[in-house]
PDB file of C-alpha atoms in Angstrom:
ATOM      1  CA  MET A   1       0.000   0.000   0.000  1.00 68.00           C
ATOM      2  CA  GLU A   2       1.472   3.346  -0.941  1.00 88.00           C
ATOM      3  CA  PHE A   3       1.825   6.190   1.543  1.00 87.00           C
ATOM      4  CA  MET A   4      -1.203   8.266   0.439  1.00 90.00           C
ATOM      5  CA  GLU A   5      -3.509   5.229   0.458  1.00 90.00           C
ATOM      6  CA  LEU A   6      -2.317   4.348   3.942  1.00 91.00           C
ATOM      7  CA  LEU A   7      -2.781   7.942   5.101  1.00 93.00           C
ATOM      8  CA  TRP A   8      -6.358   8.001   3.764  1.00 94.00           C
ATOM      9  CA  ALA A   9      -7.080   4.636   5.370  1.00 94.00           C
ATOM     10  CA  TYR A  10      -5.841   5.879   8.754  1.00 96.00           C
ATOM     11  CA  LEU A  11      -7.859   9.082   8.375  1.00 96.00           C
ATOM     12  CA  VAL A  12     -10.982   6.980   7.786  1.00 96.00           C
ATOM     13  CA  VAL A  13     -10.134   4.866  10.844  1.00 96.00           C
ATOM     14  CA  PHE A  14      -9.780   8.016  12.967  1.00 97.00           C
ATOM     15  CA  VAL A  15     -13.003   9.632  11.725  1.00 96.00           C
ATOM     16  CA  LEU A  16     -15.110   6.479  12.046  1.00 96.00           C
ATOM     17  CA  ALA A  17     -13.798   5.820  15.565  1.00 96.00           C
ATOM     18  CA  ALA A  18     -14.611   9.412  16.540  1.00 96.00           C
ATOM     19  CA  VAL A  19     -18.214   9.195  15.329  1.00 94.00           C
ATOM     20  CA  PRO A  20     -20.710   8.320  18.079  1.00 89.00           C
ATOM     21  CA  PHE A  21     -22.222   4.820  17.822  1.00 82.00           C
ATOM     22  CA  PHE A  22     -19.444   3.730  15.450  1.00 87.00           C
ATOM     23  CA  GLU A  23     -17.194   2.652  18.277  1.00 92.00           C
ATOM     24  CA  GLY A  24     -13.415   2.423  18.316  1.00 93.00           C
ATOM     25  CA  TYR A  25     -13.517  -1.305  18.982  1.00 94.00           C
ATOM     26  CA  GLY A  26     -15.648  -1.856  15.884  1.00 93.00           C
ATOM     27  CA  VAL A  27     -13.355   0.264  13.740  1.00 95.00           C
ATOM     28  CA  ILE A  28     -10.312  -1.602  15.064  1.00 95.00           C
ATOM     29  CA  ALA A  29     -11.861  -4.895  13.980  1.00 92.00           C
ATOM     30  CA  LEU A  30     -12.703  -3.493  10.529  1.00 92.00           C
ATOM     31  CA  ALA A  31      -9.207  -2.058  10.077  1.00 93.00           C
ATOM     32  CA  ILE A  32      -7.547  -5.346  10.992  1.00 90.00           C
ATOM     33  CA  ILE A  33      -9.881  -7.331   8.744  1.00 86.00           C
ATOM     34  CA  ALA A  34      -9.177  -4.822   5.954  1.00 88.00           C
ATOM     35  CA  GLY A  35      -5.485  -5.632   6.262  1.00 87.00           C
ATOM     36  CA  LEU A  36      -4.205  -2.414   7.808  1.00 91.00           C
ATOM     37  CA  PRO A  37      -1.268  -2.773  10.201  1.00 92.00           C
ATOM     38  CA  ALA A  38      -2.747  -3.575  13.606  1.00 92.00           C
ATOM     39  CA  VAL A  39      -0.740  -1.387  16.001  1.00 95.00           C
ATOM     40  CA  PRO A  40      -1.209   1.955  14.184  1.00 96.00           C
ATOM     41  CA  SER A  41      -4.868   1.121  13.513  1.00 96.00           C
ATOM     42  CA  ILE A  42      -5.481   0.358  17.191  1.00 96.00           C
ATOM     43  CA  LEU A  43      -3.739   3.530  18.356  1.00 97.00           C
ATOM     44  CA  ILE A  44      -5.492   5.785  15.828  1.00 97.00           C
ATOM     45  CA  ALA A  45      -8.952   4.292  16.500  1.00 97.00           C
ATOM     46  CA  LEU A  46      -8.497   4.526  20.257  1.00 97.00           C
ATOM     47  CA  PHE A  47      -7.331   8.127  19.952  1.00 98.00           C
ATOM     48  CA  GLY A  48     -10.342   9.066  17.800  1.00 97.00           C
ATOM     49  CA  ASN A  49     -12.849   7.427  20.159  1.00 97.00           C
ATOM     50  CA  ILE A  50     -11.225   8.722  23.349  1.00 98.00           C
ATOM     51  CA  LEU A  51     -10.860  12.268  21.988  1.00 97.00           C
ATOM     52  CA  THR A  52     -14.553  12.675  21.229  1.00 96.00           C
ATOM     53  CA  VAL A  53     -15.662  11.058  24.502  1.00 96.00           C
ATOM     54  CA  LEU A  54     -13.401  13.412  26.470  1.00 97.00           C
ATOM     55  CA  LEU A  55     -14.725  16.391  24.490  1.00 95.00           C
ATOM     56  CA  LEU A  56     -18.274  15.305  25.314  1.00 94.00           C
ATOM     57  CA  ILE A  57     -17.376  15.041  29.001  1.00 94.00           C
ATOM     58  CA  LEU A  58     -15.700  18.454  28.918  1.00 92.00           C
ATOM     59  CA  PHE A  59     -18.668  20.155  27.260  1.00 91.00           C
ATOM     60  CA  VAL A  60     -21.476  18.110  28.849  1.00 89.00           C
ATOM     61  CA  ASN A  61     -23.135  21.153  30.412  1.00 85.00           C
ATOM     62  CA  LYS A  62     -23.387  22.896  27.030  1.00 87.00           C
ATOM     63  CA  ILE A  63     -24.749  19.704  25.473  1.00 80.00           C
ATOM     64  CA  LYS A  64     -27.383  19.334  28.215  1.00 79.00           C
ATOM     65  CA  GLU A  65     -28.408  22.971  27.729  1.00 84.00           C
ATOM     66  CA  TRP A  66     -28.680  22.446  23.951  1.00 82.00           C
ATOM     67  CA  ARG A  67     -30.827  19.308  24.458  1.00 78.00           C
ATOM     68  CA  ARG A  68     -33.082  21.128  26.929  1.00 79.00           C
ATOM     69  CA  LYS A  69     -33.664  23.966  24.466  1.00 84.00           C
ATOM     70  CA  ARG A  70     -34.253  21.549  21.609  1.00 82.00           C
ATOM     71  CA  LYS A  71     -36.811  19.493  23.521  1.00 76.00           C
ATOM     72  CA  GLY A  72     -38.546  22.488  25.070  1.00 70.00           C
ATOM     73  CA  GLU A  73     -38.362  23.697  28.641  1.00 59.00           C
ATOM     74  CA  GLY A  74     -41.488  22.078  30.087  1.00 53.00           C
ATOM     75  CA  GLU A  75     -41.534  18.855  28.129  1.00 52.00           C
ATOM     76  CA  GLU A  76     -40.486  15.852  30.173  1.00 57.00           C
ATOM     77  CA  LYS A  77     -40.784  12.540  28.402  1.00 67.00           C
ATOM     78  CA  ASN A  78     -40.483   9.074  29.853  1.00 77.00           C
ATOM     79  CA  PRO A  79     -36.959   7.631  29.829  1.00 76.00           C
ATOM     80  CA  SER A  80     -36.107   5.256  26.979  1.00 79.00           C
ATOM     81  CA  LYS A  81     -35.401   1.556  27.464  1.00 82.00           C
ATOM     82  CA  ARG A  82     -31.690   2.316  26.977  1.00 76.00           C
ATOM     83  CA  ALA A  83     -31.782   4.953  29.700  1.00 79.00           C
ATOM     84  CA  LEU A  84     -33.618   2.611  32.057  1.00 83.00           C
ATOM     85  CA  ARG A  85     -31.085  -0.179  31.416  1.00 80.00           C
ATOM     86  CA  ALA A  86     -28.211   2.237  32.017  1.00 80.00           C
ATOM     87  CA  GLN A  87     -29.796   3.476  35.220  1.00 83.00           C
ATOM     88  CA  SER A  88     -30.208  -0.121  36.374  1.00 85.00           C
ATOM     89  CA  LEU A  89     -26.514  -0.807  35.638  1.00 81.00           C
ATOM     90  CA  TRP A  90     -25.607   2.381  37.513  1.00 86.00           C
ATOM     91  CA  LYS A  91     -27.567   1.331  40.589  1.00 89.00           C
ATOM     92  CA  LYS A  92     -26.195  -2.203  40.535  1.00 90.00           C
ATOM     93  CA  TYR A  93     -22.523  -1.686  39.556  1.00 89.00           C
ATOM     94  CA  GLY A  94     -21.875   2.050  39.813  1.00 92.00           C
ATOM     95  CA  LEU A  95     -19.704   4.060  37.448  1.00 93.00           C
ATOM     96  CA  PRO A  96     -17.161   1.290  36.714  1.00 94.00           C
ATOM     97  CA  GLY A  97     -19.879  -1.179  35.751  1.00 92.00           C
ATOM     98  CA  LEU A  98     -21.706   1.274  33.497  1.00 91.00           C
ATOM     99  CA  ALA A  99     -18.432   2.434  31.913  1.00 94.00           C
ATOM    100  CA  PHE A 100     -17.419  -1.119  31.019  1.00 95.00           C
ATOM    101  CA  ILE A 101     -20.789  -2.587  30.044  1.00 92.00           C
ATOM    102  CA  GLY A 102     -22.435   0.467  28.478  1.00 90.00           C
ATOM    103  CA  PRO A 103     -20.230   0.893  25.385  1.00 93.00           C
ATOM    104  CA  LEU A 104     -21.174  -2.570  24.139  1.00 91.00           C
ATOM    105  CA  PHE A 105     -24.882  -1.750  24.201  1.00 88.00           C
ATOM    106  CA  VAL A 106     -25.346   2.006  23.751  1.00 89.00           C
ATOM    107  CA  GLY A 107     -21.912   3.277  22.718  1.00 92.00           C
ATOM    108  CA  SER A 108     -19.200   5.040  24.658  1.00 95.00           C
ATOM    109  CA  HIS A 109     -20.489   8.559  24.005  1.00 94.00           C
ATOM    110  CA  LEU A 110     -23.971   7.874  25.339  1.00 92.00           C
ATOM    111  CA  THR A 111     -22.490   5.889  28.235  1.00 94.00           C
ATOM    112  CA  ALA A 112     -20.309   8.844  29.219  1.00 95.00           C
ATOM    113  CA  PHE A 113     -23.270  11.214  28.967  1.00 91.00           C
ATOM    114  CA  MET A 114     -25.446   8.933  31.103  1.00 90.00           C
ATOM    115  CA  SER A 115     -22.662   8.430  33.643  1.00 93.00           C
ATOM    116  CA  LEU A 116     -22.467  12.168  34.135  1.00 92.00           C
ATOM    117  CA  SER A 117     -26.264  12.473  34.257  1.00 89.00           C
ATOM    118  CA  PHE A 118     -26.490   9.817  36.974  1.00 90.00           C
ATOM    119  CA  GLY A 119     -24.001  11.671  39.177  1.00 90.00           C
ATOM    120  CA  GLY A 120     -20.505  10.696  38.066  1.00 91.00           C
ATOM    121  CA  THR A 121     -17.865  13.415  38.238  1.00 93.00           C
ATOM    122  CA  LYS A 122     -16.099  14.519  35.076  1.00 94.00           C
ATOM    123  CA  LYS A 123     -12.744  13.273  36.343  1.00 96.00           C
ATOM    124  CA  LYS A 124     -13.914   9.799  37.413  1.00 96.00           C
ATOM    125  CA  THR A 125     -16.096   9.395  34.330  1.00 96.00           C
ATOM    126  CA  SER A 126     -13.121  10.330  32.135  1.00 97.00           C
ATOM    127  CA  ILE A 127     -10.842   7.818  33.838  1.00 97.00           C
ATOM    128  CA  TRP A 128     -13.330   4.943  33.685  1.00 97.00           C
ATOM    129  CA  MET A 129     -14.406   5.684  30.112  1.00 97.00           C
ATOM    130  CA  VAL A 130     -10.816   5.846  28.834  1.00 98.00           C
ATOM    131  CA  ALA A 131     -10.046   2.570  30.623  1.00 98.00           C
ATOM    132  CA  SER A 132     -13.150   0.968  29.136  1.00 97.00           C
ATOM    133  CA  ILE A 133     -12.409   2.164  25.593  1.00 97.00           C
ATOM    134  CA  VAL A 134      -8.826   0.909  25.795  1.00 97.00           C
ATOM    135  CA  VAL A 135      -9.799  -2.483  27.248  1.00 97.00           C
ATOM    136  CA  TRP A 136     -12.588  -3.113  24.696  1.00 96.00           C
ATOM    137  CA  GLY A 137     -10.367  -1.882  21.876  1.00 96.00           C
ATOM    138  CA  LEU A 138      -7.623  -4.324  22.836  1.00 96.00           C
ATOM    139  CA  VAL A 139     -10.082  -7.195  23.331  1.00 94.00           C
ATOM    140  CA  PHE A 140     -11.598  -6.673  19.891  1.00 93.00           C
ATOM    141  CA  ALA A 141      -8.146  -6.210  18.349  1.00 93.00           C
ATOM    142  CA  VAL A 142      -6.975  -9.563  19.706  1.00 92.00           C
ATOM    143  CA  LEU A 143     -10.205 -11.294  18.691  1.00 90.00           C
ATOM    144  CA  SER A 144     -10.047  -9.757  15.206  1.00 87.00           C
ATOM    145  CA  HIS A 145      -6.393 -10.611  14.750  1.00 82.00           C
ATOM    146  CA  PHE A 146      -6.851 -14.245  15.660  1.00 81.00           C
ATOM    147  CA  GLY A 147     -10.139 -14.491  13.771  1.00 79.00           C
ATOM    148  CA  VAL A 148      -8.548 -13.104  10.613  1.00 61.00           C
ATOM    149  CA  ASP A 149      -5.511 -15.299  11.100  1.00 58.00           C
ATOM    150  CA  ILE A 150      -7.677 -18.406  11.469  1.00 60.00           C
ATOM    151  CA  LEU A 151      -9.319 -17.572   8.140  1.00 57.00           C
ATOM    152  CA  GLY A 152      -5.917 -17.395   6.452  1.00 59.00           C
ATOM    153  CA  TYR A 153      -5.815 -13.657   5.783  1.00 55.00           C
ATOM    154  CA  GLU A 154      -2.627 -12.960   7.727  1.00 55.00           C
ATOM    155  CA  ASP A 155      -0.728 -11.182   4.941  1.00 56.00           C
ATOM    156  CA  LYS A 156      -3.589  -9.834   2.897  1.00 56.00           C
ATOM    157  CA  GLY A 157      -6.832  -8.292   3.996  1.00 55.00           C
ATOM    158  CA  PHE A 158     -10.297  -9.458   3.074  1.00 53.00           C
ATOM    159  CA  PHE A 159     -11.125  -6.140   1.434  1.00 53.00           C
ATOM    160  CA  LYS A 160      -7.884  -6.190  -0.574  1.00 57.00           C
ATOM    161  CA  ASP A 161      -9.038  -9.472  -2.147  1.00 56.00           C
ATOM    162  CA  LEU A 162     -12.330  -7.891  -3.130  1.00 52.00           C
ATOM    163  CA  ILE A 163     -10.633  -4.817  -4.617  1.00 52.00           C
ATOM    164  CA  GLU A 164      -8.007  -6.837  -6.504  1.00 59.00           C
ATOM    165  CA  LYS A 165     -10.692  -8.956  -8.215  1.00 53.00           C
ATOM    166  CA  ASN A 166     -12.371  -5.872  -9.706  1.00 48.00           C
TER     167      ASN A 166
END
């Protein structure tokens, strides 16, 4: 792969990992399956996901204010099933439990937002969310690496095969 192609691929990895609901761990798996070098892909995806989660935590008060204005001041709606599940996790396992379980079900951005809404401090939420993102990223990287290796795509990615045939 030439330098510009690799640069574009890493830019896509970063942007996709930064987008809410398109989690870093999912992007890591896609990058490895696509045949990108694992270590840079993992680092770039983790950085993209962590950066946007930390920005959300930093600006959570502005985001809450924006949501309140968007919904209307007096309108209170019933919490969603996701919110109820997150609140249940919060009550049962606290911030660490929500931070580690939440990203698999609702995404890291929404998990961070809910953690702060349920009473977590910015500092503790940041620490637990970064730890969670790193752990899940590494777990999915290892699973993807060995899964791809088992399929015999060690030196060439699945997507490269598709592109080369066309």
